[in-house]
Amino acid sequence: TDPALVRIERLGRAPFGCIWGIKGHTNAFSPDSAMQLRGLDLTFRFPIAKRRLARLSDRGVLPPRLFWQLEAGWGASTFNHPNEGGLFETEYIHFTPVLIRYFHPVFLNPYMGYAGLSAGYSAGYVYNGKFNGQKETLPSGFGKRLEHELAVSIDMSNRIDVPTLTFGFGYKYRWNNLLGQNVNYSTPFVYLQLDIVQF
């Protein structure tokens, strides 16, 4: 009865880490030609739950499906003044604290990609405003300068690690109180995201 070494193996989790990228977005096919949205953001994406290995004997792993993404950058918008009928232009610092993304593998022989859905909330702190091309005085107070946004999109990606190129098409609903009253507008949008750094 010589001493025996017993090793207990447990199923690991898929080693997918956090990913940095860059994202550009703009409005598309808006019925109101005066309405414009555009922006450029840095992105940070990480899996909400890492899926376990299918079997101990498997060399491959099951990639995660659900991700949380943070975004921060610059944006600009143009919309109609509700009372005076002119154009109100804004420039703002953009931040997305909540963006949930779901990926599902799509097999297109001989390639494999990912299709998915995204939904989230964003806010923009407006630091510059113009009405009909003239600089406009903005309200004082942090909350009164915020422009809020809800967005949903359909996404297509070539992969979920790096380098990843993602194209998305969706719809945005925005509202603010920059003019002393509640203003809301909505528009379709498109975006292109390049993920380049993973750790």
PDB file of N, CA and C in Angstrom, residues 19-85:
ATOM      1  N   ILE A  19     -11.869  43.305 -23.534  1.00  0.00           N
ATOM      2  CA  ILE A  19     -11.460  43.755 -24.861  1.00  0.00           C
ATOM      3  C   ILE A  19     -11.675  45.255 -24.996  1.00  0.00           C
ATOM      4  N   TRP A  20     -10.646  45.945 -25.501  1.00  0.00           N
ATOM      5  CA  TRP A  20     -10.723  47.370 -25.802  1.00  0.00           C
ATOM      6  C   TRP A  20     -10.926  47.554 -27.300  1.00  0.00           C
ATOM      7  N   GLY A  21     -11.696  48.594 -27.663  1.00  0.00           N
ATOM      8  CA  GLY A  21     -11.914  48.867 -29.082  1.00  0.00           C
ATOM      9  C   GLY A  21     -12.264  50.321 -29.320  1.00  0.00           C
ATOM     10  N   ILE A  22     -12.626  50.612 -30.545  1.00  0.00           N
ATOM     11  CA  ILE A  22     -13.050  51.952 -30.942  1.00  0.00           C
ATOM     12  C   ILE A  22     -14.305  51.825 -31.793  1.00  0.00           C
ATOM     13  N   LYS A  23     -15.227  52.789 -31.643  1.00  0.00           N
ATOM     14  CA  LYS A  23     -16.549  52.684 -32.275  1.00  0.00           C
ATOM     15  C   LYS A  23     -16.965  54.035 -32.847  1.00  0.00           C
ATOM     16  N   GLY A  24     -17.404  54.030 -34.096  1.00  0.00           N
ATOM     17  CA  GLY A  24     -17.953  55.214 -34.727  1.00  0.00           C
ATOM     18  C   GLY A  24     -19.411  54.979 -35.072  1.00  0.00           C
ATOM     19  N   HIS A  25     -20.268  55.995 -34.872  1.00  0.00           N
ATOM     20  CA  HIS A  25     -21.694  55.814 -35.127  1.00  0.00           C
ATOM     21  C   HIS A  25     -22.301  57.090 -35.689  1.00  0.00           C
ATOM     22  N   THR A  26     -23.361  56.928 -36.469  1.00  0.00           N
ATOM     23  CA  THR A  26     -24.062  58.057 -37.066  1.00  0.00           C
ATOM     24  C   THR A  26     -25.496  57.656 -37.357  1.00  0.00           C
ATOM     25  N   ASN A  27     -26.350  58.664 -37.581  1.00  0.00           N
ATOM     26  CA  ASN A  27     -27.739  58.361 -37.917  1.00  0.00           C
ATOM     27  C   ASN A  27     -27.837  57.870 -39.360  1.00  0.00           C
ATOM     28  N   ALA A  28     -28.946  57.205 -39.677  1.00  0.00           N
ATOM     29  CA  ALA A  28     -29.120  56.650 -41.025  1.00  0.00           C
ATOM     30  C   ALA A  28     -30.593  56.649 -41.402  1.00  0.00           C
ATOM     31  N   PHE A  29     -30.866  57.037 -42.639  1.00  0.00           N
ATOM     32  CA  PHE A  29     -32.221  56.952 -43.191  1.00  0.00           C
ATOM     33  C   PHE A  29     -33.259  57.668 -42.332  1.00  0.00           C
ATOM     34  N   SER A  30     -32.882  58.799 -41.741  1.00  0.00           N
ATOM     35  CA  SER A  30     -33.821  59.515 -40.897  1.00  0.00           C
ATOM     36  C   SER A  30     -34.866  60.220 -41.753  1.00  0.00           C
ATOM     37  N   PRO A  31     -36.146  60.156 -41.399  1.00  0.00           N
ATOM     38  CA  PRO A  31     -37.166  60.880 -42.175  1.00  0.00           C
ATOM     39  C   PRO A  31     -37.023  62.394 -42.053  1.00  0.00           C
ATOM     40  N   ASP A  32     -36.352  62.863 -40.990  1.00  0.00           N
ATOM     41  CA  ASP A  32     -36.117  64.288 -40.794  1.00  0.00           C
ATOM     42  C   ASP A  32     -34.678  64.583 -41.196  1.00  0.00           C
ATOM     43  N   SER A  33     -34.492  65.256 -42.332  1.00  0.00           N
ATOM     44  CA  SER A  33     -33.140  65.508 -42.850  1.00  0.00           C
ATOM     45  C   SER A  33     -32.344  66.444 -41.953  1.00  0.00           C
ATOM     46  N   ALA A  34     -33.036  67.238 -41.114  1.00  0.00           N
ATOM     47  CA  ALA A  34     -32.327  68.160 -40.226  1.00  0.00           C
ATOM     48  C   ALA A  34     -31.706  67.435 -39.035  1.00  0.00           C
ATOM     49  N   MET A  35     -32.218  66.272 -38.696  1.00  0.00           N
ATOM     50  CA  MET A  35     -31.738  65.548 -37.526  1.00  0.00           C
ATOM     51  C   MET A  35     -30.448  64.811 -37.855  1.00  0.00           C
ATOM     52  N   GLN A  36     -29.436  65.021 -37.029  1.00  0.00           N
ATOM     53  CA  GLN A  36     -28.151  64.371 -37.254  1.00  0.00           C
ATOM     54  C   GLN A  36     -27.569  63.903 -35.931  1.00  0.00           C
ATOM     55  N   LEU A  37     -26.935  62.747 -35.962  1.00  0.00           N
ATOM     56  CA  LEU A  37     -26.224  62.200 -34.818  1.00  0.00           C
ATOM     57  C   LEU A  37     -24.906  61.633 -35.304  1.00  0.00           C
ATOM     58  N   ARG A  38     -23.859  61.827 -34.530  1.00  0.00           N
ATOM     59  CA  ARG A  38     -22.568  61.240 -34.866  1.00  0.00           C
ATOM     60  C   ARG A  38     -21.706  61.213 -33.611  1.00  0.00           C
ATOM     61  N   GLY A  39     -20.757  60.296 -33.586  1.00  0.00           N
ATOM     62  CA  GLY A  39     -19.894  60.218 -32.415  1.00  0.00           C
ATOM     63  C   GLY A  39     -18.784  59.207 -32.597  1.00  0.00           C
ATOM     64  N   LEU A  40     -17.803  59.285 -31.711  1.00  0.00           N
ATOM     65  CA  LEU A  40     -16.651  58.388 -31.709  1.00  0.00           C
ATOM     66  C   LEU A  40     -16.346  58.029 -30.263  1.00  0.00           C
ATOM     67  N   ASP A  41     -16.256  56.720 -29.976  1.00  0.00           N
ATOM     68  CA  ASP A  41     -16.087  56.260 -28.598  1.00  0.00           C
ATOM     69  C   ASP A  41     -14.987  55.221 -28.481  1.00  0.00           C
ATOM     70  N   LEU A  42     -14.368  55.182 -27.307  1.00  0.00           N
ATOM     71  CA  LEU A  42     -13.564  54.049 -26.885  1.00  0.00           C
ATOM     72  C   LEU A  42     -14.499  53.062 -26.198  1.00  0.00           C
ATOM     73  N   THR A  43     -14.294  51.771 -26.421  1.00  0.00           N
ATOM     74  CA  THR A  43     -15.175  50.753 -25.850  1.00  0.00           C
ATOM     75  C   THR A  43     -14.387  49.784 -24.979  1.00  0.00           C
ATOM     76  N   PHE A  44     -15.059  49.226 -23.985  1.00  0.00           N
ATOM     77  CA  PHE A  44     -14.468  48.240 -23.087  1.00  0.00           C
ATOM     78  C   PHE A  44     -15.524  47.167 -22.852  1.00  0.00           C
ATOM     79  N   ARG A  45     -15.262  45.957 -23.333  1.00  0.00           N
ATOM     80  CA  ARG A  45     -16.251  44.874 -23.288  1.00  0.00           C
ATOM     81  C   ARG A  45     -15.715  43.700 -22.487  1.00  0.00           C
ATOM     82  N   PHE A  46     -16.581  43.106 -21.672  1.00  0.00           N
ATOM     83  CA  PHE A  46     -16.162  41.932 -20.896  1.00  0.00           C
ATOM     84  C   PHE A  46     -17.343  40.982 -20.747  1.00  0.00           C
ATOM     85  N   PRO A  47     -17.088  39.668 -20.653  1.00  0.00           N
ATOM     86  CA  PRO A  47     -18.190  38.694 -20.536  1.00  0.00           C
ATOM     87  C   PRO A  47     -18.870  38.795 -19.183  1.00  0.00           C
ATOM     88  N   ILE A  48     -20.190  38.730 -19.200  1.00  0.00           N
ATOM     89  CA  ILE A  48     -20.948  38.732 -17.951  1.00  0.00           C
ATOM     90  C   ILE A  48     -20.794  37.399 -17.232  1.00  0.00           C
ATOM     91  N   ALA A  49     -20.808  36.310 -17.982  1.00  0.00           N
ATOM     92  CA  ALA A  49     -20.624  34.978 -17.408  1.00  0.00           C
ATOM     93  C   ALA A  49     -19.786  34.150 -18.369  1.00  0.00           C
ATOM     94  N   LYS A  50     -18.698  33.601 -17.865  1.00  0.00           N
ATOM     95  CA  LYS A  50     -17.853  32.736 -18.691  1.00  0.00           C
ATOM     96  C   LYS A  50     -18.396  31.312 -18.655  1.00  0.00           C
ATOM     97  N   ARG A  51     -18.601  30.749 -19.838  1.00  0.00           N
ATOM     98  CA  ARG A  51     -19.162  29.406 -19.926  1.00  0.00           C
ATOM     99  C   ARG A  51     -18.088  28.360 -19.643  1.00  0.00           C
ATOM    100  N   ARG A  52     -18.506  27.250 -19.025  1.00  0.00           N
ATOM    101  CA  ARG A  52     -17.556  26.189 -18.679  1.00  0.00           C
ATOM    102  C   ARG A  52     -17.164  25.372 -19.909  1.00  0.00           C
ATOM    103  N   LEU A  53     -16.051  24.657 -19.780  1.00  0.00           N
ATOM    104  CA  LEU A  53     -15.656  23.716 -20.820  1.00  0.00           C
ATOM    105  C   LEU A  53     -16.721  22.634 -20.946  1.00  0.00           C
ATOM    106  N   ALA A  54     -16.902  22.144 -22.164  1.00  0.00           N
ATOM    107  CA  ALA A  54     -17.915  21.118 -22.373  1.00  0.00           C
ATOM    108  C   ALA A  54     -17.520  19.803 -21.696  1.00  0.00           C
ATOM    109  N   ARG A  55     -16.254  19.365 -21.902  1.00  0.00           N
ATOM    110  CA  ARG A  55     -15.742  18.137 -21.289  1.00  0.00           C
ATOM    111  C   ARG A  55     -14.265  18.338 -20.984  1.00  0.00           C
ATOM    112  N   LEU A  56     -13.757  17.586 -20.049  1.00  0.00           N
ATOM    113  CA  LEU A  56     -12.337  17.693 -19.703  1.00  0.00           C
ATOM    114  C   LEU A  56     -11.445  17.317 -20.878  1.00  0.00           C
ATOM    115  N   SER A  57     -11.936  16.442 -21.744  1.00  0.00           N
ATOM    116  CA  SER A  57     -11.125  15.987 -22.866  1.00  0.00           C
ATOM    117  C   SER A  57     -11.119  16.977 -24.025  1.00  0.00           C
ATOM    118  N   ASP A  58     -12.010  17.980 -23.989  1.00  0.00           N
ATOM    119  CA  ASP A  58     -12.097  18.936 -25.088  1.00  0.00           C
ATOM    120  C   ASP A  58     -10.903  19.882 -25.090  1.00  0.00           C
ATOM    121  N   ARG A  59     -10.376  20.111 -26.275  1.00  0.00           N
ATOM    122  CA  ARG A  59      -9.332  21.116 -26.403  1.00  0.00           C
ATOM    123  C   ARG A  59      -9.923  22.506 -26.600  1.00  0.00           C
ATOM    124  N   GLY A  60     -11.096  22.552 -27.209  1.00  0.00           N
ATOM    125  CA  GLY A  60     -11.754  23.832 -27.425  1.00  0.00           C
ATOM    126  C   GLY A  60     -12.566  24.248 -26.209  1.00  0.00           C
ATOM    127  N   VAL A  61     -13.090  25.451 -26.263  1.00  0.00           N
ATOM    128  CA  VAL A  61     -13.894  25.968 -25.175  1.00  0.00           C
ATOM    129  C   VAL A  61     -15.195  26.507 -25.741  1.00  0.00           C
ATOM    130  N   LEU A  62     -16.160  26.671 -24.889  1.00  0.00           N
ATOM    131  CA  LEU A  62     -17.426  27.282 -25.278  1.00  0.00           C
ATOM    132  C   LEU A  62     -17.321  28.781 -25.028  1.00  0.00           C
ATOM    133  N   PRO A  63     -17.330  29.586 -26.070  1.00  0.00           N
ATOM    134  CA  PRO A  63     -17.197  31.027 -25.860  1.00  0.00           C
ATOM    135  C   PRO A  63     -18.420  31.601 -25.167  1.00  0.00           C
ATOM    136  N   PRO A  64     -18.250  32.671 -24.404  1.00  0.00           N
ATOM    137  CA  PRO A  64     -19.401  33.298 -23.754  1.00  0.00           C
ATOM    138  C   PRO A  64     -20.339  33.912 -24.778  1.00  0.00           C
ATOM    139  N   ARG A  65     -21.578  34.090 -24.393  1.00  0.00           N
ATOM    140  CA  ARG A  65     -22.586  34.658 -25.288  1.00  0.00           C
ATOM    141  C   ARG A  65     -23.026  36.059 -24.863  1.00  0.00           C
ATOM    142  N   LEU A  66     -22.945  36.358 -23.569  1.00  0.00           N
ATOM    143  CA  LEU A  66     -23.497  37.590 -23.030  1.00  0.00           C
ATOM    144  C   LEU A  66     -22.365  38.490 -22.529  1.00  0.00           C
ATOM    145  N   PHE A  67     -22.398  39.769 -22.946  1.00  0.00           N
ATOM    146  CA  PHE A  67     -21.323  40.707 -22.607  1.00  0.00           C
ATOM    147  C   PHE A  67     -21.901  42.020 -22.086  1.00  0.00           C
ATOM    148  N   TRP A  68     -21.092  42.697 -21.280  1.00  0.00           N
ATOM    149  CA  TRP A  68     -21.374  44.061 -20.828  1.00  0.00           C
ATOM    150  C   TRP A  68     -20.347  44.957 -21.487  1.00  0.00           C
ATOM    151  N   GLN A  69     -20.786  46.077 -22.058  1.00  0.00           N
ATOM    152  CA  GLN A  69     -19.860  46.985 -22.738  1.00  0.00           C
ATOM    153  C   GLN A  69     -20.020  48.402 -22.190  1.00  0.00           C
ATOM    154  N   LEU A  70     -18.879  49.039 -21.899  1.00  0.00           N
ATOM    155  CA  LEU A  70     -18.827  50.437 -21.494  1.00  0.00           C
ATOM    156  C   LEU A  70     -18.265  51.253 -22.649  1.00  0.00           C
ATOM    157  N   GLU A  71     -18.740  52.498 -22.789  1.00  0.00           N
ATOM    158  CA  GLU A  71     -18.263  53.369 -23.867  1.00  0.00           C
ATOM    159  C   GLU A  71     -18.085  54.782 -23.337  1.00  0.00           C
ATOM    160  N   ALA A  72     -17.087  55.482 -23.875  1.00  0.00           N
ATOM    161  CA  ALA A  72     -16.867  56.881 -23.520  1.00  0.00           C
ATOM    162  C   ALA A  72     -16.206  57.570 -24.699  1.00  0.00           C
ATOM    163  N   GLY A  73     -16.649  58.808 -24.992  1.00  0.00           N
ATOM    164  CA  GLY A  73     -16.061  59.518 -26.115  1.00  0.00           C
ATOM    165  C   GLY A  73     -16.750  60.845 -26.368  1.00  0.00           C
ATOM    166  N   TRP A  74     -16.800  61.223 -27.635  1.00  0.00           N
ATOM    167  CA  TRP A  74     -17.333  62.511 -28.063  1.00  0.00           C
ATOM    168  C   TRP A  74     -18.524  62.288 -28.986  1.00  0.00           C
ATOM    169  N   GLY A  75     -19.502  63.217 -28.923  1.00  0.00           N
ATOM    170  CA  GLY A  75     -20.651  63.107 -29.804  1.00  0.00           C
ATOM    171  C   GLY A  75     -21.208  64.476 -30.157  1.00  0.00           C
ATOM    172  N   ALA A  76     -22.048  64.512 -31.186  1.00  0.00           N
ATOM    173  CA  ALA A  76     -22.719  65.740 -31.627  1.00  0.00           C
ATOM    174  C   ALA A  76     -24.087  65.374 -32.154  1.00  0.00           C
ATOM    175  N   SER A  77     -25.036  66.286 -31.983  1.00  0.00           N
ATOM    176  CA  SER A  77     -26.389  66.046 -32.475  1.00  0.00           C
ATOM    177  C   SER A  77     -26.985  67.348 -32.983  1.00  0.00           C
ATOM    178  N   THR A  78     -27.949  67.231 -33.881  1.00  0.00           N
ATOM    179  CA  THR A  78     -28.709  68.364 -34.399  1.00  0.00           C
ATOM    180  C   THR A  78     -30.180  67.964 -34.435  1.00  0.00           C
ATOM    181  N   PHE A  79     -31.030  68.820 -33.877  1.00  0.00           N
ATOM    182  CA  PHE A  79     -32.463  68.525 -33.878  1.00  0.00           C
ATOM    183  C   PHE A  79     -33.241  69.833 -33.992  1.00  0.00           C
ATOM    184  N   ASN A  80     -34.516  69.715 -34.318  1.00  0.00           N
ATOM    185  CA  ASN A  80     -35.369  70.884 -34.498  1.00  0.00           C
ATOM    186  C   ASN A  80     -35.767  71.500 -33.161  1.00  0.00           C
ATOM    187  N   HIS A  81     -35.692  72.845 -33.100  1.00  0.00           N
ATOM    188  CA  HIS A  81     -36.176  73.559 -31.921  1.00  0.00           C
ATOM    189  C   HIS A  81     -37.703  73.410 -31.876  1.00  0.00           C
ATOM    190  N   PRO A  82     -38.269  72.964 -30.752  1.00  0.00           N
ATOM    191  CA  PRO A  82     -39.716  72.673 -30.730  1.00  0.00           C
ATOM    192  C   PRO A  82     -40.600  73.907 -30.879  1.00  0.00           C
ATOM    193  N   ASN A  83     -40.107  75.091 -30.491  1.00  0.00           N
ATOM    194  CA  ASN A  83     -40.943  76.293 -30.530  1.00  0.00           C
ATOM    195  C   ASN A  83     -40.609  77.210 -31.701  1.00  0.00           C
ATOM    196  N   GLU A  84     -39.338  77.473 -31.906  1.00  0.00           N
ATOM    197  CA  GLU A  84     -38.941  78.492 -32.872  1.00  0.00           C
ATOM    198  C   GLU A  84     -38.615  77.916 -34.248  1.00  0.00           C
ATOM    199  N   GLY A  85     -38.607  76.607 -34.368  1.00  0.00           N
ATOM    200  CA  GLY A  85     -38.483  75.982 -35.680  1.00  0.00           C
ATOM    201  C   GLY A  85     -37.101  75.963 -36.279  1.00  0.00           C
TER     202      GLY A  85
END
